[in-house]
Structure formats: structure tokens, C-alpha cells
Short mmCIF file of C-alpha atoms in Angstrom, two decimals:
data_model
loop_
_atom_site.label_atom_id
_atom_site.label_comp_id
_atom_site.label_asym_id
_atom_site.label_seq_id
_atom_site.Cartn_x
_atom_site.Cartn_y
_atom_site.Cartn_z
CA UNK A 7 25.50 1.60 -28.55
CA UNK A 8 27.95 1.16 -25.71
CA UNK A 9 27.78 -2.01 -23.60
CA UNK A 10 26.59 -0.21 -20.43
CA UNK A 11 23.91 1.64 -22.38
CA UNK A 12 22.65 -1.65 -23.79
CA UNK A 13 22.59 -3.25 -20.37
CA UNK A 14 20.71 -0.26 -18.96
CA UNK A 15 18.13 -0.50 -21.73
CA UNK A 16 17.69 -4.23 -21.16
CA UNK A 17 17.28 -3.69 -17.42
CA UNK A 18 14.72 -0.95 -17.92
CA UNK A 19 12.75 -3.08 -20.37
CA UNK A 20 12.61 -6.08 -18.06
CA UNK A 21 11.75 -3.95 -15.07
CA UNK A 22 8.94 -2.34 -17.01
CA UNK A 23 7.61 -5.64 -18.27
CA UNK A 24 7.61 -7.53 -14.99
CA UNK A 25 4.30 -6.59 -13.48
CA UNK A 26 0.53 -6.81 -13.68
CA UNK A 27 -0.41 -3.61 -15.48
CA UNK A 28 -4.05 -4.34 -14.93
CA UNK A 29 -3.16 -4.15 -11.20
CA UNK A 30 -5.44 -7.02 -10.32
CA UNK A 31 -3.12 -9.82 -9.22
CA UNK A 32 -3.88 -11.58 -5.94
CA UNK A 33 -2.11 -14.24 -3.88
CA UNK A 34 -2.50 -15.90 -0.48
CA UNK A 35 -1.08 -18.70 1.67
CA UNK A 36 -2.88 -21.17 3.90
CA UNK A 37 -2.24 -24.45 5.70
CA UNK A 38 -3.68 -27.51 4.02
CA UNK A 39 -3.98 -30.93 5.58
CA UNK A 40 -0.33 -31.72 4.87
CA UNK A 41 1.35 -28.32 4.87
CA UNK A 42 1.41 -24.85 3.31
CA UNK A 43 -0.40 -24.02 0.09
CA UNK A 44 0.35 -20.89 -1.97
CA UNK A 45 -2.25 -19.69 -4.50
CA UNK A 46 -2.07 -16.84 -7.01
CA UNK A 47 -3.90 -15.23 -9.92
CA UNK A 48 -1.87 -13.62 -12.69
CA UNK A 49 -3.93 -10.88 -14.34
CA UNK A 50 -2.51 -9.14 -17.37
CA UNK A 51 -3.26 -7.71 -20.79
CA UNK A 52 -2.46 -11.03 -22.50
CA UNK A 53 -1.65 -14.62 -21.58
CA UNK A 54 0.54 -17.32 -23.02
CA UNK A 55 3.92 -17.86 -21.45
CA UNK A 56 5.97 -20.93 -20.68
CA UNK A 57 6.50 -23.23 -17.71
CA UNK A 58 10.25 -23.77 -17.39
CA UNK A 59 12.41 -26.25 -15.48
CA UNK A 60 15.47 -24.31 -14.30
CA UNK A 61 18.56 -26.35 -13.34
CA UNK A 62 20.81 -26.01 -10.34
CA UNK A 63 24.53 -25.43 -10.89
CA UNK A 64 24.33 -22.61 -13.45
CA UNK A 65 26.73 -19.72 -12.88
CA UNK A 66 24.96 -16.43 -13.51
CA UNK A 67 25.68 -12.73 -13.96
CA UNK A 68 22.64 -10.47 -13.61
CA UNK A 69 21.13 -8.90 -16.69
CA UNK A 70 21.29 -5.32 -15.45
CA UNK A 71 23.64 -2.34 -15.34
CA UNK A 72 26.45 -1.30 -13.00
CA UNK A 73 27.64 -3.68 -10.31
CA UNK A 74 25.87 -6.85 -11.42
CA UNK A 75 25.07 -9.63 -8.96
CA UNK A 76 26.84 -12.94 -9.54
CA UNK A 77 25.75 -16.30 -8.16
CA UNK A 78 25.57 -20.03 -8.84
CA UNK A 79 22.18 -21.68 -8.56
CA UNK A 80 22.00 -23.97 -5.51
CA UNK A 81 18.48 -25.18 -6.26
CA UNK A 82 16.50 -26.21 -9.29
CA UNK A 83 13.10 -24.61 -9.81
CA UNK A 84 9.93 -24.54 -11.87
CA UNK A 85 8.89 -21.07 -12.99
CA UNK A 86 6.20 -19.30 -15.00
CA UNK A 87 7.85 -17.07 -17.60
CA UNK A 88 6.35 -14.51 -19.94
CA UNK A 89 9.28 -12.29 -20.96
CA UNK A 90 11.93 -14.94 -21.47
CA UNK A 91 13.99 -17.52 -19.65
CA UNK A 92 15.66 -16.37 -16.41
CA UNK A 93 13.02 -13.60 -16.03
CA UNK A 94 10.15 -15.40 -14.24
CA UNK A 95 6.92 -13.97 -12.91
CA UNK A 96 7.07 -16.51 -10.08
CA UNK A 97 7.73 -20.13 -9.21
CA UNK A 98 8.85 -22.76 -6.68
CA UNK A 99 12.25 -24.35 -6.08
CA UNK A 100 13.10 -27.89 -5.01
CA UNK A 101 13.53 -26.77 -1.39
CA UNK A 102 9.88 -25.65 -1.38
CA UNK A 103 10.41 -21.89 -1.55
CA UNK A 104 7.71 -20.04 -3.51
CA UNK A 105 8.13 -16.46 -4.77
CA UNK A 106 5.49 -14.41 -6.61
CA UNK A 107 5.22 -10.73 -7.57
CA UNK A 108 2.34 -8.28 -7.82
CA UNK A 109 2.07 -4.70 -8.97
CA UNK A 110 2.39 -1.97 -6.31
CA UNK A 111 1.98 1.51 -7.75
CA UNK A 112 3.50 3.26 -4.72
CA UNK A 113 6.79 1.32 -4.87
CA UNK A 114 9.90 3.51 -4.79
CA UNK A 115 13.20 1.64 -5.00
CA UNK A 116 16.32 2.84 -3.15
CA UNK A 117 18.66 5.21 -4.96
CA UNK A 118 21.87 4.08 -6.67
CA UNK A 119 24.49 2.55 -4.41
CA UNK A 120 27.39 0.09 -4.45
CA UNK A 121 25.37 -3.09 -3.85
CA UNK A 122 25.22 -5.76 -6.58
CA UNK A 123 22.05 -5.49 -8.61
CA UNK A 124 19.51 -7.53 -10.52
CA UNK A 125 16.40 -6.55 -12.45
CA UNK A 126 13.18 -7.15 -10.60
CA UNK A 127 12.18 -10.30 -12.47
CA UNK A 128 15.61 -11.86 -12.25
CA UNK A 129 15.46 -11.13 -8.54
CA UNK A 130 12.75 -13.80 -8.38
CA UNK A 131 15.07 -16.25 -10.10
CA UNK A 132 17.88 -15.22 -7.74
CA UNK A 133 15.74 -16.02 -4.70
CA UNK A 134 14.68 -19.37 -6.11
CA UNK A 135 18.27 -20.20 -7.11
CA UNK A 136 19.86 -19.16 -3.83
CA UNK A 137 17.45 -19.62 -0.93
CA UNK A 138 15.79 -22.59 0.74
CA UNK A 139 13.78 -20.65 3.31
CA UNK A 140 12.01 -17.36 3.82
CA UNK A 141 14.61 -16.53 6.49
CA UNK A 142 17.36 -16.86 3.88
CA UNK A 143 15.43 -14.60 1.48
CA UNK A 144 15.08 -11.94 4.16
CA UNK A 145 18.74 -12.20 5.15
CA UNK A 146 19.81 -11.67 1.52
CA UNK A 147 17.34 -8.88 0.72
CA UNK A 148 19.24 -5.89 2.21
CA UNK A 149 22.38 -6.72 0.25
CA UNK A 150 20.72 -6.83 -3.17
CA UNK A 151 19.82 -3.81 -5.31
CA UNK A 152 17.00 -3.37 -7.81
CA UNK A 153 17.61 -0.72 -10.46
CA UNK A 154 16.16 2.46 -8.89
CA UNK A 155 15.12 3.78 -12.33
CA UNK A 156 12.68 0.91 -12.78
CA UNK A 157 9.29 2.07 -14.06
CA UNK A 158 7.78 -1.25 -12.90
CA UNK A 159 6.63 -1.01 -9.31
CA UNK A 160 6.16 -4.41 -7.70
CA UNK A 161 6.23 -6.18 -4.36
CA UNK A 162 6.77 -9.84 -3.51
CA UNK A 163 5.09 -12.53 -1.42
CA UNK A 164 7.25 -15.51 -0.43
CA UNK A 165 6.61 -18.70 1.53
CA UNK A 166 8.75 -21.72 2.40
CA UNK A 167 8.16 -25.39 3.23
CA UNK A 168 7.55 -24.59 6.91
CA UNK A 169 4.81 -22.14 6.03
CA UNK A 170 6.89 -19.09 6.97
CA UNK A 171 5.69 -16.27 4.74
CA UNK A 172 6.83 -12.69 4.16
CA UNK A 173 5.84 -9.60 2.20
CA UNK A 174 8.74 -7.65 0.67
CA UNK A 175 8.18 -4.06 -0.46
CA UNK A 176 10.06 -0.84 -1.21
CA UNK A 177 8.31 2.12 0.38
CA UNK A 178 9.76 5.64 0.07
CA UNK A 179 13.07 4.17 -1.02
CA UNK A 180 13.34 1.81 1.96
CA UNK A 181 13.14 -1.96 2.11
CA UNK A 182 10.05 -2.91 4.16
CA UNK A 183 9.52 -6.49 5.27
CA UNK A 184 6.49 -7.98 6.99
CA UNK A 185 7.10 -11.43 8.46
CA UNK A 186 6.33 -13.32 11.64
CA UNK A 187 4.17 -11.25 13.98
CA UNK A 188 4.12 -8.30 11.55
CA UNK A 189 2.49 -10.45 8.84
CA UNK A 190 -1.03 -10.55 10.20
CA UNK A 191 -2.44 -12.01 6.98
CA UNK A 192 -0.56 -14.18 4.50
CA UNK A 193 -1.99 -12.48 1.43
CA UNK A 194 -1.13 -9.78 -1.08
CA UNK A 195 -2.86 -7.75 -3.77
CA UNK A 196 -1.89 -4.36 -5.21
CA UNK A 197 -1.86 -2.05 -2.21
CA UNK A 198 0.81 -1.43 0.43
CA UNK A 199 0.72 -4.40 2.78
CA UNK A 200 0.39 -2.34 5.96
CA UNK A 201 -2.53 -0.40 4.51
CA UNK A 202 -4.21 -3.60 3.31
CA UNK A 203 -3.89 -5.31 6.69
CA UNK A 204 -5.17 -2.20 8.50
CA UNK A 205 -8.15 -2.02 6.16
CA UNK A 206 -9.13 -5.61 6.93
CA UNK A 207 -8.50 -5.23 10.67
CA UNK A 208 -10.73 -2.16 10.76
CA UNK A 209 -13.71 -4.24 9.71
CA UNK A 210 -14.44 -1.98 6.73
CA UNK A 211 -17.13 -3.27 4.40
CA UNK A 212 -15.76 -4.67 1.11
CA UNK A 213 -19.16 -4.80 -0.58
CA UNK A 214 -19.13 -3.09 -3.95
CA UNK A 215 -15.41 -2.34 -3.91
CA UNK A 216 -14.92 -2.92 -7.62
CA UNK A 217 -14.49 0.54 -9.10
CA UNK A 218 -11.13 2.19 -8.48
CA UNK A 219 -7.87 0.24 -8.53
CA UNK A 220 -7.15 0.88 -4.86
CA UNK A 221 -10.63 -0.08 -3.71
CA UNK A 222 -10.56 -3.16 -5.91
CA UNK A 223 -7.18 -4.16 -4.48
CA UNK A 224 -8.26 -3.71 -0.87
CA UNK A 225 -11.38 -5.73 -1.50
CA UNK A 226 -9.44 -8.56 -3.14
CA UNK A 227 -6.89 -8.53 -0.33
CA UNK A 228 -9.65 -8.77 2.26
CA UNK A 229 -11.29 -11.67 0.44
CA UNK A 230 -8.03 -13.59 0.03
CA UNK A 231 -6.78 -12.86 3.57
CA UNK A 232 -10.07 -13.89 5.18
CA UNK A 233 -10.01 -17.09 3.11
CA UNK A 234 -6.44 -17.76 4.26
CA UNK A 235 -7.46 -17.39 7.91
CA UNK A 236 -10.47 -19.67 7.44
CA UNK A 237 -8.50 -22.32 5.54
CA UNK A 238 -5.72 -22.18 8.12
CA UNK A 239 -8.25 -23.24 10.71
CA UNK A 240 -9.93 -25.87 8.52
CA UNK A 241 -6.74 -27.35 6.97
CA UNK A 242 -8.77 -28.84 4.13
CA UNK A 243 -7.97 -32.14 2.45
CA UNK A 244 -9.38 -30.76 -0.82
CA UNK A 245 -6.87 -27.93 -0.81
CA UNK A 246 -6.66 -27.47 -4.59
CA UNK A 247 -10.42 -27.16 -4.95
CA UNK A 248 -10.55 -24.70 -2.03
CA UNK A 249 -7.67 -22.63 -3.41
CA UNK A 250 -9.08 -22.44 -6.92
CA UNK A 251 -12.48 -21.46 -5.54
CA UNK A 252 -10.93 -18.45 -3.79
CA UNK A 253 -8.92 -17.55 -6.90
CA UNK A 254 -12.15 -17.64 -8.91
CA UNK A 255 -13.71 -15.21 -6.41
CA UNK A 256 -10.92 -12.64 -6.80
CA UNK A 257 -10.34 -13.11 -10.53
CA UNK A 258 -10.42 -10.30 -13.08
CA UNK A 259 -12.54 -12.10 -15.65
CA UNK A 260 -10.77 -12.57 -18.99
CA UNK A 261 -7.76 -10.65 -17.67
CA UNK A 262 -6.94 -13.54 -15.31
CA UNK A 263 -4.71 -15.62 -17.54
CA UNK A 264 -3.08 -17.95 -14.99
CA UNK A 265 -4.42 -19.53 -11.81
CA UNK A 266 -1.62 -21.32 -9.95
CA UNK A 267 -1.68 -23.39 -6.74
CA UNK A 268 1.52 -24.64 -5.10
CA UNK A 269 1.31 -27.65 -2.77
CA UNK A 270 4.58 -26.81 -1.08
CA UNK A 271 4.92 -29.91 1.10
CA UNK A 272 4.45 -32.21 -1.90
CA UNK A 273 6.53 -29.93 -4.20
CA UNK A 274 3.62 -30.08 -6.65
CA UNK A 275 2.14 -27.31 -8.78
CA UNK A 276 -1.35 -27.31 -10.28
CA UNK A 277 -2.34 -24.60 -12.76
CA UNK A 278 -5.08 -23.49 -15.13
CA UNK A 279 -5.02 -20.89 -17.87
CA UNK A 280 -7.74 -18.81 -19.47
CA UNK A 281 -7.14 -20.54 -22.82
CA UNK A 282 -6.99 -24.03 -21.32
CA UNK A 283 -8.96 -24.18 -18.05
CA UNK A 284 -8.21 -27.89 -17.52
CA UNK A 285 -6.09 -28.60 -14.47
CA UNK A 286 -2.50 -29.48 -15.26
CA UNK A 287 0.18 -30.39 -12.76
CA UNK A 288 3.87 -31.00 -12.33
CA UNK A 289 5.80 -32.59 -9.46
CA UNK A 290 9.31 -31.35 -8.84
CA UNK A 291 10.39 -34.77 -7.55
CA UNK A 292 9.98 -36.18 -11.06
CA UNK A 293 12.26 -33.62 -12.70
CA UNK A 294 15.93 -33.63 -13.64
CA UNK A 295 17.49 -30.42 -12.33
CA UNK A 296 21.02 -31.20 -13.50
CA UNK A 297 22.52 -28.39 -15.55
CA UNK A 298 24.17 -31.06 -17.70
CA UNK A 299 20.70 -31.72 -19.14
CA UNK A 300 18.92 -29.34 -21.54
CA UNK A 301 16.54 -26.82 -19.99
CA UNK A 302 12.99 -27.97 -20.67
CA UNK A 303 9.54 -26.41 -20.70
CA UNK A 304 6.00 -26.42 -22.01
CA UNK A 305 3.70 -23.66 -23.24
CA UNK A 306 1.22 -22.75 -20.51
CA UNK A 307 -1.71 -22.73 -22.93
CA UNK A 308 -0.78 -26.11 -24.47
CA UNK A 309 -3.78 -28.47 -24.81
CA UNK A 310 -4.20 -31.40 -22.49
CA UNK A 311 -4.73 -32.05 -18.81
CA UNK A 312 -3.11 -33.84 -15.90
CA UNK A 313 0.61 -34.33 -15.35
CA UNK A 314 2.66 -32.40 -17.92
CA UNK A 315 6.09 -33.83 -17.02
CA UNK A 316 5.97 -36.24 -19.96
CA UNK A 317 5.20 -33.38 -22.35
CA UNK A 318 8.22 -31.27 -21.43
CA UNK A 319 10.57 -30.57 -24.31
CA UNK A 320 13.99 -28.89 -24.60
CA UNK A 321 13.61 -25.12 -24.48
CA UNK A 322 15.94 -23.74 -27.12
CA UNK A 323 17.29 -20.27 -27.80
CA UNK A 324 14.95 -20.07 -30.78
CA UNK A 325 11.99 -20.82 -28.50
CA UNK A 326 13.18 -18.18 -26.07
CA UNK A 327 13.55 -15.71 -28.93
CA UNK A 328 9.99 -16.44 -30.06
CA UNK A 329 8.67 -16.01 -26.51
CA UNK A 330 10.51 -12.71 -26.03
CA UNK A 331 9.42 -11.27 -29.37
CA UNK A 332 5.82 -12.41 -28.95
CA UNK A 333 5.41 -11.03 -25.43
CA UNK A 334 7.11 -7.72 -26.11
CA UNK A 335 5.15 -7.45 -29.36
CA UNK A 336 1.88 -7.98 -27.51
CA UNK A 337 2.66 -5.42 -24.79
CA UNK A 338 1.06 -2.14 -25.84
CA UNK A 339 3.56 0.09 -24.05
CA UNK A 340 6.63 -1.83 -25.30
CA UNK A 341 6.02 -3.05 -28.84
CA UNK A 342 7.00 0.19 -30.56
CA UNK A 343 9.67 1.21 -28.06
CA UNK A 344 12.12 -1.71 -27.93
CA UNK A 345 14.52 -2.30 -30.84
CA UNK A 346 15.23 -5.82 -32.07
CA UNK A 347 18.84 -5.75 -30.87
CA UNK A 348 17.67 -5.33 -27.27
CA UNK A 349 15.20 -8.18 -27.66
CA UNK A 350 18.02 -10.29 -29.05
CA UNK A 351 20.19 -9.60 -25.98
CA UNK A 352 17.36 -10.85 -23.76
CA UNK A 353 16.76 -13.87 -25.99
CA UNK A 354 20.37 -15.08 -26.05
CA UNK A 355 21.22 -14.15 -22.46
CA UNK A 356 20.79 -17.75 -21.19
CA UNK A 357 23.51 -18.88 -23.60
CA UNK A 358 26.02 -17.02 -21.39
CA UNK A 359 25.24 -19.16 -18.35
CA UNK A 360 27.89 -21.74 -17.48
CA UNK A 361 27.19 -25.09 -15.84
CA UNK A 362 29.29 -25.49 -12.66
CA UNK A 363 27.53 -28.52 -11.20
#
């Protein structure tokens, strides 16, 4: 197989994998007593995954086809990864930027062009590596390409340490951004943002909206957005308890595998999983983000509670290989379609990254 063909296959696989196929993910942002709080449910066909500490200073070339984006990570980050290192579902960097993705069935990416590209999960890592603020994310967005052949249709919600949030979507092949005055509600589910906000503004009744995907999404958006507005006004001291209570309200039962709350001002993350519902936390201030140190992580379903920083262990290529093979093997629409040589390219990809700190 030629190199470009391999890269195309890898890109397509990652783009396909990087979304909530159950279409029930929900996230929202509100102001706590000390600053912005970002909360999200990750709903999917299976759980597991790894929390990873990603160093600053790594020189990267995107795992995609064509004109590949190149960058050096300015910021360290903590991410939640299911399909391998450097392909996160979401996370927060040391500047306080949070990025999360959710499925959006109506997404249509722009057609092929000359811009440098990344796959849609590595785009999350790119934003966390490169940007300190939402404004920087939005400034970079027009110059970056996502493979237009991607079968995974997602949109992004981002928020920074000042509480500036934005929704990033691709509608009819065009980049659409809602931020500032055009972001009426700092929330996102699985419908086009403009439609979701209009639904809530119309005062439509959300009672019983649990049947079709679209109705379910609009109902979850309304619940999360109304909670964000209320919590903005209250600025609760017990922000984790409040955030988890809302996440419980919009959960998808056993399909909700991760509940994550980011205390952005404190650079602290608290999470629960379906397998281990105990609250676990990690503070970015306690972490070594030097690329001279080994990348570390911990399985998200690992037993225990409280601060997990002391339980972090080096995350090796063999661990990444096991994560990649397990997740692809557990994904119904991928396990018979992806050959081992493609999985191996994804598994060893991080070995190509060079420390330039």
C-alpha cells in the first residue's frame, strides 16, 4: 500500500471513530464562585479509555493525508483518549482552554483545498497544544482543514479561563462559529447550534422529548442550557455537585461512560465513569509537562477515588497499541474493517514526535 493511501486510511478511520455514535453527548459551561466550569457527558457504545498527560514542546506532523499540518506544542494538557494517544475526545490545557466534541449528523466539511489538515480528533489536540484562549482558537480555525471525506460528523464546544465560549461547526461546507453575542447559551448537544438555541428561545415544551435522536438532542440542549443560565446567576460554591447533578439529568443511562467537570480557574478536572462512579480528580499544577519526561496516564476505569496524580504511570507504545486495538475491536462498525497494519500506524505514531523544548 502506498504511503498516501495508508495515511488516507488512517485519517478516515480516526475521523470515523471520533464521535458519539449514540448521539447523546451533552456539554455546558457556567460560572462558578471562582470562575468558569465546563461539564460534559460522553455517551458511547463502550467505555474504558485513558487519561493522558500530554507534554509541551513536542514537534508534530498531523496524522492525515495531503498537506499535513505541522506545529510544536506550546502548552501541556490533560486529555481523555479512547482511540489512542494524540487523538483525544477532549481535554484541558495548562492555559485553561477546554475543548470537547459531540456528534452532529448534519455536519458537512469543506471540500479539498490547499490548507494544512488534521483529522478531527487530532484537531482537538492541535487546539490544546497551540491556543491559550477561545479567541486564538477562532483565529486559527479558518486556516485549518479537516478531511472532507470524513464519515464522522462532529462539532466542538470550547471555553477558556476567562469564560469565553464558542461553538464551532461545519454547515453546508462552511465554517460556522457562534461566540460572544451569537452564543446565547453556552451548551451543546447533537443538533445544529442555531436550531438548538432557537428551539429553547421559542419556549417549546421539552416534556417527553426522548424518542427520536433530534428531539432527544433538543431536549438535552434545553436542559443543559437552562441549567447554565441558572448556575451563571447563582455562581454556586458547590460547583462540582451542581455540575454532576445536571449531567445526571441529561445522561443516557448505561451509555454514559464518562462524566467530566473542568474547574477551569483552578485547572482541576473531576471525573466519574460508569464502571467506577467514585469521583477522581487531577490538578494540572501538580503535573510535569516537560517533553523530556515520559508521557504518563491512567486508565479511566481504574479503581480508587480522589487525586489520581500519584497513580499516573508512563504510557508506553505497548499501552497505546493495546488501547488502539481494544477500542477498534470493540467498535461494531470498525472491528472487521480495519487491518492490523493501519492500527499499528496509529499505535506507533507518537514515536515520531520529537521533543523541541
